[in-house]
Amino acid sequence: MAKPKSFTCSFCGASFSKWSGRCESCGDWNTIVEEAPLSAGPASKSLGARRGSTVPLTDLSTEETPPPRTLSGVAELDRVLGGGLVPASAILVGGDPGIGKSTLLLQAAARFARNGLKTIYVSGEEASAQVRMRAQRLGLAESPVKLAAETNLRDILTTLEAEKPELVIIDSIQTMWADNVDSAPGSVSQVRAAAHELTTFAKRRNVSVILVGHVTKEGQIAGPRVVEHMVDTVLYFEGERGHQFRILRAVKNRFGPADEIGVFEMTGRGLAEVTNPSALFLSERGQPTPGSAVFAGIEGTRPVLVELQALVAPTPHSQPRRTVVGWDGGRLAMILAVLEARCGIPFAGLDVYLNVAGGMKISEPAADLAVAAALLSAREDAALPADTVVFGEISLSGALRPAPQTENRLKEAQKLGFTAAIAPAGGKSGTVAGLAVTRATDLTGFVGEVFGAG
Ligand code: TYD
Ligand code: MG
């Protein structure tokens, strides 16, 4: 009998019984590949046929001491990890090729090793000499990190069993090869099997494991999303190629908040921490220009100010363009619709471009009002006052909803030299000395306040 075929999306890991050009689960094109079926043996006997052993049960109230944590000393990294590295945790660091994952992790390895963790860095992509050269350039040559250049998972695990490290970095999971799995390195089954071996090793031997995963769009190589559910913590390292800023973002964390970010700058000597991201993101701002608005946002536990830039121009096309970088396109469409329906300000026949400056990505609904301000400012060709920050969520009715952590936002604005803020009325009204806060209840009121009659 022919073996049943199995097809898997290399981007999101969903499986299907037949091939198709587009994954029904994540919507990506050309990512479905044929894979060996997941279960090798027939599952003819039910599990109940043979008795297992009993599992100890505990109460919910059982005292649990918080896990001890090791700090790297890099505050931006420790915060994203939820306050340092937890023993026996499995961490995935995903990101585009060339964004700086190896640099980040070599630097982190050196820091952790210096703070007393026995650390091994396994590179499946570069030769040991290459990693050593990089370490020298980063000024880390003296740190007590052990290196290996290897892709054979069986050999790596045997070495780790013998060496008993406390932290292992695997760069990258896509280069690992488990010889008990019958498919090429980088395929969904290999990546899954390797990640499974390494995460169970982490738990069994009380070792923290950091896996590097490249985000890829080539169907033959599995992306990091395939292993997201197997690890305790998922961090993504993002940034724009042309910019120096890099953001390490926690998207899942069993040991800390999941919306925390760490900000770094890529320099000639590796990644440097950015302790005041607001100042960095606003550093390119010049004279007040139409279409620019400063949003007072919150990323994790920290306020971050960013500049939103909009451009509105008559379109030569029958279908006007809506282009967004760093924000959600659907949300932009909603705000344009609310401006049209509730305030009578049409954008039909106009191309709209929206950009979050500095390569930052924002997902907070509180950015709505700042987006509306940038759009209106661009459309009216009138600059907003330079020393004003804006935040607040817009509802479909055109009403404004208060944003969480108002006071933190206002304090950060004041700290960076802003003198005014426009925020929704209601909610907890924080006041900060030296900052004049204008409160608007709805979008129409806001338009009148900022742009005269609108
Ligand atoms: P790398 O860490 O190799 O990226 P990844 O592992 O995510 O593929 O970083 C590659 C880029 O970083 C490369 O284009 C050069 C740049 N870089 C610097 O600008 N400064 C440095 O000190 C280092 C080590 C790299
Ligand atoms: Mg690398």
Coordinates of C-alpha atoms and ligand atoms in Angstrom, one line a residue:
M1 CA 0.0 0.0 0.0
A2 CA 1.3 3.4 -0.9
K3 CA 2.2 5.6 2.1
P4 CA -0.3 8.5 2.5
K5 CA 1.3 11.8 1.5
S6 CA 1.4 14.7 3.9
F7 CA 1.9 18.4 3.0
T8 CA 3.0 21.1 5.4
C9 CA 3.2 24.8 5.2
S10 CA 6.9 25.8 5.9
F11 CA 5.8 29.2 7.2
C12 CA 3.1 28.4 9.8
G13 CA 3.5 24.6 10.1
A14 CA -0.2 23.7 9.2
S15 CA -0.6 20.3 7.5
F16 CA -2.8 19.3 4.6
S17 CA -3.6 16.2 2.8
K18 CA -3.0 17.7 -0.6
W19 CA -0.7 20.3 -2.2
S20 CA -2.0 23.8 -3.0
G21 CA -0.4 27.0 -4.1
R22 CA -1.6 28.9 -1.1
C23 CA -1.7 27.9 2.6
E24 CA -5.3 28.0 3.8
S25 CA -4.1 28.6 7.3
C26 CA -1.7 31.6 7.0
G27 CA -2.6 32.7 3.5
D28 CA 1.0 32.6 2.3
W29 CA 1.8 31.6 -1.3
N30 CA 4.3 28.8 -2.4
T31 CA 5.0 27.6 1.1
I32 CA 3.4 24.1 1.0
V33 CA 5.9 21.3 0.8
E34 CA 5.6 17.5 0.9
E35 CA 6.8 16.0 4.2
A36 CA 7.1 12.5 5.6
P37 CA 3.9 11.7 7.5
L38 CA 4.2 12.7 11.1
S39 CA 3.3 9.5 12.8
A40 CA 5.4 6.6 11.6
G41 CA 3.6 3.6 13.1
P42 CA -0.1 2.7 12.9
A43 CA -2.1 4.0 15.8
S44 CA -4.2 0.8 15.8
K45 CA -4.0 0.1 19.6
S46 CA -5.6 2.7 21.8
L47 CA -3.5 4.1 24.6
G48 CA -5.9 2.5 27.1
A49 CA -4.8 -1.0 26.1
R50 CA -1.6 -1.0 28.2
R51 CA -1.5 0.7 31.6
G52 CA 0.9 3.6 32.1
S53 CA 2.2 4.7 35.5
T54 CA 0.3 7.2 37.6
V55 CA 1.3 10.9 37.5
P56 CA 1.7 12.8 40.8
L57 CA -1.0 15.5 41.3
T58 CA -0.6 18.7 43.3
D59 CA -2.8 21.5 44.5
L60 CA -3.0 24.9 42.9
S61 CA -2.1 26.4 46.2
T62 CA 1.3 24.6 46.4
E63 CA 4.0 27.2 47.2
E64 CA 6.1 27.9 44.2
T65 CA 9.2 30.0 44.6
P66 CA 9.9 32.3 41.6
P67 CA 12.7 30.9 39.4
P68 CA 16.2 32.3 40.0
R69 CA 17.3 34.4 37.2
T70 CA 20.7 35.3 35.7
L71 CA 21.2 38.8 34.4
S72 CA 23.3 39.5 31.3
G73 CA 23.9 43.0 32.4
V74 CA 22.4 44.3 29.1
A75 CA 19.3 45.9 30.5
E76 CA 17.5 45.9 27.1
L77 CA 17.9 42.1 26.8
D78 CA 17.2 41.3 30.5
R79 CA 13.9 43.3 30.4
V80 CA 12.7 41.4 27.3
L81 CA 13.5 38.1 28.9
G82 CA 11.2 39.1 31.8
G83 CA 14.0 40.1 34.2
G84 CA 16.9 37.8 33.2
L85 CA 17.4 34.3 32.0
V86 CA 15.4 31.5 33.7
P87 CA 17.3 28.2 34.1
A88 CA 16.0 25.3 31.9
S89 CA 14.1 27.7 29.6
A90 CA 13.9 27.3 25.9
I91 CA 14.0 30.6 23.9
L92 CA 13.6 31.2 20.2
V93 CA 15.1 34.3 18.6
G94 CA 13.6 34.8 15.2
G95 CA 14.5 37.5 12.6
D96 CA 15.4 38.2 9.0
P97 CA 18.8 37.0 7.8
G98 CA 21.4 39.6 8.3
I99 CA 19.4 41.6 10.9
G100 CA 22.0 40.8 13.6
K101 CA 20.9 37.7 15.5
S102 CA 24.3 36.1 15.6
T103 CA 25.8 39.4 16.7
L104 CA 23.2 39.8 19.5
L105 CA 23.6 36.2 20.7
L106 CA 27.4 36.2 20.7
Q107 CA 27.4 39.4 22.7
A108 CA 24.7 37.9 25.1
A109 CA 26.7 34.6 25.4
A110 CA 29.8 36.6 26.4
R111 CA 27.9 38.6 29.0
F112 CA 26.2 35.5 30.5
A113 CA 29.5 33.6 30.6
R114 CA 31.2 36.5 32.3
N115 CA 28.4 36.5 34.9
G116 CA 29.2 32.9 35.7
L117 CA 27.0 30.8 33.4
K118 CA 28.8 28.0 31.6
T119 CA 28.0 28.8 28.0
I120 CA 28.4 27.0 24.7
Y121 CA 27.8 28.6 21.4
V122 CA 27.1 26.2 18.5
S123 CA 27.2 27.6 15.1
G124 CA 25.9 25.6 12.2
E125 CA 26.4 28.4 9.7
E126 CA 29.8 29.8 10.3
A127 CA 33.2 28.1 10.9
S128 CA 34.7 28.5 14.4
A129 CA 37.3 30.8 12.9
Q130 CA 34.7 33.1 11.6
V131 CA 32.9 33.3 14.9
R132 CA 36.2 33.9 16.7
M133 CA 37.0 36.7 14.2
R134 CA 33.7 38.3 14.9
A135 CA 34.2 37.9 18.7
Q136 CA 37.6 39.7 18.3
R137 CA 36.0 42.5 16.4
L138 CA 33.4 42.8 19.1
G139 CA 36.0 42.9 21.8
L140 CA 34.8 39.6 23.3
A141 CA 37.8 37.4 22.6
E142 CA 38.7 37.1 26.3
S143 CA 35.2 35.9 27.4
P144 CA 34.9 32.2 28.6
V145 CA 32.4 31.1 25.9
K146 CA 33.1 27.7 24.4
L147 CA 32.5 27.4 20.6
A148 CA 31.6 24.6 18.3
A149 CA 30.9 24.6 14.6
E150 CA 28.6 21.6 14.0
T151 CA 25.3 20.6 12.5
N152 CA 24.9 17.0 13.6
L153 CA 22.4 17.1 16.4
R154 CA 23.4 13.7 17.8
D155 CA 27.0 14.8 18.2
I156 CA 25.9 18.1 19.7
L157 CA 23.7 16.5 22.3
T158 CA 26.4 14.0 23.2
T159 CA 28.9 16.8 23.7
L160 CA 26.4 18.8 25.8
E161 CA 25.7 15.7 28.0
A162 CA 29.5 15.5 28.6
E163 CA 30.2 19.2 29.1
K164 CA 27.1 20.0 31.2
P165 CA 26.7 23.7 30.3
E166 CA 24.1 26.0 31.8
L167 CA 23.4 27.9 28.6
V168 CA 23.5 26.7 25.0
I169 CA 23.0 28.8 21.9
I170 CA 22.1 27.1 18.6
D171 CA 22.7 29.2 15.6
S172 CA 20.6 28.3 13.7
I173 CA 17.8 25.7 14.2
Q174 CA 17.5 25.5 10.4
T175 CA 21.0 24.2 10.0
M176 CA 20.6 21.4 12.5
W177 CA 20.4 17.8 11.2
A178 CA 18.8 15.0 13.2
D179 CA 19.9 11.7 11.6
N180 CA 16.7 9.9 12.7
V181 CA 14.6 12.0 10.5
D182 CA 14.5 11.3 6.9
S183 CA 14.4 14.7 5.3
A184 CA 16.8 17.5 4.5
P185 CA 18.1 20.1 7.1
G186 CA 15.8 23.1 7.1
S187 CA 12.7 21.1 6.2
V188 CA 9.7 21.3 8.6
S189 CA 10.2 17.8 10.0
Q190 CA 13.9 18.4 10.6
V191 CA 13.4 21.8 12.3
R192 CA 10.6 20.4 14.4
A193 CA 12.6 17.3 15.4
A194 CA 15.7 19.3 16.2
A195 CA 13.7 21.8 18.3
H196 CA 11.9 19.0 20.1
E197 CA 15.2 17.3 21.0
L198 CA 16.8 20.5 22.2
T199 CA 13.9 21.7 24.2
T200 CA 13.4 18.4 25.9
F201 CA 17.2 18.3 26.6
A202 CA 16.8 21.7 28.2
K203 CA 14.2 20.5 30.6
R204 CA 15.8 17.2 31.4
R205 CA 19.3 18.5 32.0
N206 CA 18.3 21.9 33.5
V207 CA 20.1 23.9 30.7
S208 CA 18.8 27.1 29.0
V209 CA 18.7 26.8 25.3
I210 CA 18.5 29.7 22.9
L211 CA 17.5 28.7 19.3
V212 CA 18.1 31.1 16.4
G213 CA 15.5 30.9 13.6
H214 CA 15.7 32.7 10.3
V215 CA 12.5 34.2 9.0
T216 CA 12.4 32.9 5.4
K217 CA 10.0 33.2 2.5
E218 CA 11.5 30.3 0.6
G219 CA 9.2 27.3 0.8
Q220 CA 11.9 24.8 1.2
I221 CA 13.2 26.2 4.5
A222 CA 10.9 26.1 7.6
G223 CA 10.4 29.4 9.3
P224 CA 10.6 30.0 13.1
R225 CA 6.8 29.9 13.5
V226 CA 7.0 26.1 13.2
V227 CA 8.7 25.9 16.6
E228 CA 7.0 28.8 18.4
H229 CA 4.7 26.5 20.4
M230 CA 7.6 24.3 21.7
V231 CA 9.5 27.0 23.5
D232 CA 8.9 29.1 26.6
T233 CA 9.8 32.4 25.1
V234 CA 9.6 33.8 21.6
L235 CA 11.6 36.9 20.7
Y236 CA 11.8 38.5 17.3
F237 CA 14.7 40.8 16.3
E238 CA 13.4 43.3 13.8
G239 CA 14.5 46.5 12.1
E240 CA 14.9 48.1 8.7
R241 CA 18.0 47.3 6.7
G242 CA 18.7 51.0 6.1
H243 CA 18.3 52.0 9.7
Q244 CA 20.7 51.4 12.6
F245 CA 17.9 50.6 15.1
R246 CA 17.1 47.0 16.0
I247 CA 14.1 46.0 18.2
L248 CA 14.0 42.8 20.2
R249 CA 10.3 42.1 20.8
A250 CA 8.9 39.4 23.1
V251 CA 5.8 37.9 21.4
K252 CA 5.4 35.1 23.9
N253 CA 7.0 34.7 27.3
R254 CA 6.0 32.1 29.9
F255 CA 8.3 34.0 32.4
G256 CA 7.4 37.6 31.8
P257 CA 5.2 40.1 30.0
A258 CA 4.9 39.4 26.3
D259 CA 4.8 42.9 24.9
E260 CA 8.1 44.1 26.1
I261 CA 10.7 45.5 23.7
G262 CA 14.5 46.1 23.9
V263 CA 16.0 48.7 21.6
F264 CA 19.5 48.4 20.2
E265 CA 21.7 50.2 17.7
M266 CA 24.0 48.4 15.2
T267 CA 27.4 50.0 15.4
G268 CA 30.8 49.2 14.0
R269 CA 31.5 47.3 17.2
G270 CA 28.3 45.3 17.5
L271 CA 25.0 46.1 19.1
A272 CA 24.8 48.9 21.6
E273 CA 21.9 49.3 24.0
V274 CA 19.6 52.3 23.5
T275 CA 18.4 53.3 27.0
N276 CA 16.3 56.2 25.8
P277 CA 14.5 55.1 22.6
S278 CA 12.2 58.1 22.4
A279 CA 15.2 60.4 22.0
L280 CA 16.5 58.1 19.3
F281 CA 13.2 57.8 17.4
L282 CA 12.7 61.5 17.4
S283 CA 16.3 62.4 16.6
E284 CA 15.7 62.7 12.8
R285 CA 12.8 65.1 13.3
G286 CA 13.6 68.6 11.9
Q287 CA 11.4 71.6 11.6
P288 CA 7.6 71.1 11.9
T289 CA 6.4 69.7 8.6
P290 CA 2.8 69.0 7.4
G291 CA 2.0 65.3 7.9
S292 CA 4.1 64.7 11.0
A293 CA 2.6 63.9 14.4
V294 CA 4.4 62.6 17.5
F295 CA 2.6 59.6 19.2
A296 CA 3.2 59.0 22.9
G297 CA 3.0 55.2 23.0
I298 CA 3.6 52.4 25.5
E299 CA 5.8 49.4 24.6
G300 CA 5.6 46.8 27.4
T301 CA 6.3 48.6 30.6
R302 CA 8.0 51.6 29.0
P303 CA 6.7 54.8 27.3
V304 CA 8.1 55.4 23.8
L305 CA 7.6 58.4 21.7
V306 CA 7.6 58.0 17.9
E307 CA 7.0 60.2 14.9
L308 CA 4.2 59.3 12.5
Q309 CA 4.6 60.6 8.9
A310 CA 1.7 60.9 6.5
L311 CA 1.7 62.0 2.8
V312 CA -1.6 62.7 1.0
A313 CA -1.6 63.5 -2.7
P314 CA -4.1 63.4 -5.6
T315 CA -3.9 60.0 -7.3
P316 CA -3.3 59.4 -11.0
H317 CA -4.9 56.0 -10.6
S318 CA -8.6 55.0 -10.6
Q319 CA -7.9 53.2 -7.3
P320 CA -6.1 55.4 -4.8
R321 CA -3.1 53.9 -3.0
R322 CA -3.0 53.1 0.7
T323 CA 0.5 52.3 1.8
V324 CA 1.5 51.7 5.4
V325 CA 4.9 51.0 6.9
G326 CA 5.1 50.1 10.6
W327 CA 1.3 50.1 11.3
D328 CA -1.7 48.0 10.4
G329 CA -3.2 48.7 7.0
G330 CA -6.7 47.6 8.0
R331 CA -6.6 50.1 10.9
L332 CA -5.6 52.9 8.5
A333 CA -8.6 52.1 6.3
M334 CA -10.9 52.3 9.4
I335 CA -9.6 55.7 10.4
L336 CA -10.0 57.1 6.9
A337 CA -13.6 55.8 6.9
V338 CA -14.3 57.3 10.3
L339 CA -12.9 60.7 9.2
E340 CA -15.1 60.6 6.1
A341 CA -18.3 59.3 7.8
R342 CA -18.1 61.3 11.1
C343 CA -16.2 64.4 10.2
G344 CA -17.1 64.8 6.5
I345 CA -13.5 64.8 5.4
P346 CA -13.1 62.6 2.3
F347 CA -10.0 60.9 1.2
A348 CA -11.4 59.6 -2.1
G349 CA -9.2 60.4 -5.1
L350 CA -6.2 60.8 -2.8
D351 CA -3.2 58.5 -2.3
V352 CA -2.4 58.0 1.3
Y353 CA 1.0 56.9 2.6
L354 CA 1.7 56.4 6.3
N355 CA 5.1 55.7 7.9
V356 CA 6.3 55.1 11.4
A357 CA 9.7 56.8 11.5
G358 CA 12.9 54.9 12.5
G359 CA 11.7 51.4 11.4
M360 CA 9.5 51.0 14.5
K361 CA 6.4 48.9 14.4
I362 CA 3.3 50.0 16.4
S363 CA 0.3 47.9 17.2
E364 CA -1.4 50.0 20.0
P365 CA -4.9 51.2 19.2
A366 CA -3.9 54.4 21.1
A367 CA -2.0 55.4 18.0
D368 CA -5.3 56.1 16.2
L369 CA -5.5 59.7 17.1
A370 CA -1.9 60.4 16.2
V371 CA -2.5 58.7 12.8
A372 CA -5.6 60.9 12.3
A373 CA -3.6 64.0 13.2
A374 CA -0.8 63.1 10.8
L375 CA -3.4 62.4 8.0
L376 CA -5.3 65.6 8.5
S377 CA -2.1 67.6 8.8
A378 CA -0.9 66.2 5.5
R379 CA -4.3 66.7 3.8
E380 CA -4.6 70.3 5.0
D381 CA -0.9 71.0 4.4
A382 CA -0.7 72.5 7.9
A383 CA 2.0 71.5 10.3
L384 CA 0.9 70.5 13.9
P385 CA 2.6 72.5 16.7
A386 CA 6.1 71.0 17.1
D387 CA 6.0 70.5 20.8
T388 CA 2.8 68.5 21.0
V389 CA 2.2 64.8 21.5
V390 CA -1.0 63.0 20.5
F391 CA -2.6 59.7 21.6
G392 CA -6.0 58.1 22.0
E393 CA -8.1 55.3 20.5
I394 CA -10.8 56.2 17.9
S395 CA -14.1 54.2 17.9
L396 CA -16.2 53.7 14.8
S397 CA -18.7 56.2 16.1
G398 CA -15.9 58.8 16.1
A399 CA -15.8 58.9 19.9
L400 CA -12.4 58.9 21.6
R401 CA -11.5 56.3 24.2
P402 CA -8.9 57.0 26.9
A403 CA -5.6 55.1 26.6
P404 CA -4.1 53.1 29.4
Q405 CA -1.1 54.6 31.3
T406 CA -1.9 58.2 30.4
E407 CA 0.3 59.6 33.1
N408 CA 3.4 57.6 31.9
R409 CA 2.9 58.9 28.4
L410 CA 2.6 62.5 29.5
K411 CA 5.6 62.2 31.8
E412 CA 7.8 60.8 29.0
A413 CA 6.6 63.7 26.7
Q414 CA 7.5 66.2 29.3
K415 CA 10.9 64.6 29.9
L416 CA 11.7 65.0 26.2
G417 CA 10.8 68.7 26.1
F418 CA 7.3 68.6 24.8
T419 CA 5.0 71.2 26.3
A420 CA 1.5 70.1 25.1
A421 CA -0.5 67.0 24.6
I422 CA -3.8 66.1 23.0
A423 CA -5.5 63.2 24.6
P424 CA -9.1 61.8 25.0
A425 CA -11.3 63.1 27.8
G426 CA -12.4 60.7 30.5
G427 CA -10.5 57.9 32.1
K428 CA -7.8 58.6 34.6
S429 CA -6.7 62.2 33.9
G430 CA -3.1 62.4 34.7
T431 CA -1.6 65.9 34.9
V432 CA 2.1 66.6 34.6
A433 CA 3.7 70.0 35.5
G434 CA 4.8 71.9 32.5
L435 CA 2.6 70.1 30.0
A436 CA -0.7 71.6 28.8
V437 CA -3.2 68.8 28.1
T438 CA -6.1 69.4 25.7
R439 CA -8.8 66.8 26.1
A440 CA -11.1 65.9 23.2
T441 CA -14.3 63.7 23.5
D442 CA -14.7 63.0 19.9
L443 CA -12.9 63.2 16.6
T444 CA -15.0 66.2 15.4
G445 CA -14.0 68.1 18.5
F446 CA -10.4 67.1 17.9
V447 CA -10.5 68.3 14.3
G448 CA -12.0 71.7 15.4
E449 CA -9.5 72.0 18.2
V450 CA -6.4 71.4 16.0
F451 CA -7.4 72.6 12.6
G452 CA -9.9 75.4 13.3
A453 CA -13.2 74.6 11.8
G454 CA -11.7 71.5 10.0
Ligands
TYD1 P1 24.5 38.9 11.8 O1 24.6 38.9 13.3 O2 25.4 38.0 11.1 O3 23.0 38.6 11.3 P2 22.1 37.3 11.4 O4 22.8 36.3 12.3 O5 20.8 37.8 11.9 O6 22.0 36.8 10.0 O7 24.7 40.4 11.4 C1 25.0 40.7 10.1 C2 25.0 42.2 9.8 O8 25.4 43.0 10.9 C3 26.1 42.4 8.8 O9 25.4 43.0 7.7 C4 27.1 43.3 9.4 C5 26.4 43.9 10.5 N1 27.4 44.1 11.6 C6 27.7 45.4 12.0 O10 27.3 46.4 11.4 N2 28.6 45.6 13.1 C7 29.1 44.5 13.7 O11 29.9 44.7 14.7 C8 28.8 43.2 13.3 C9 29.3 42.0 14.0 C10 27.9 43.0 12.3
MG2 MG 23.7 34.5 11.8

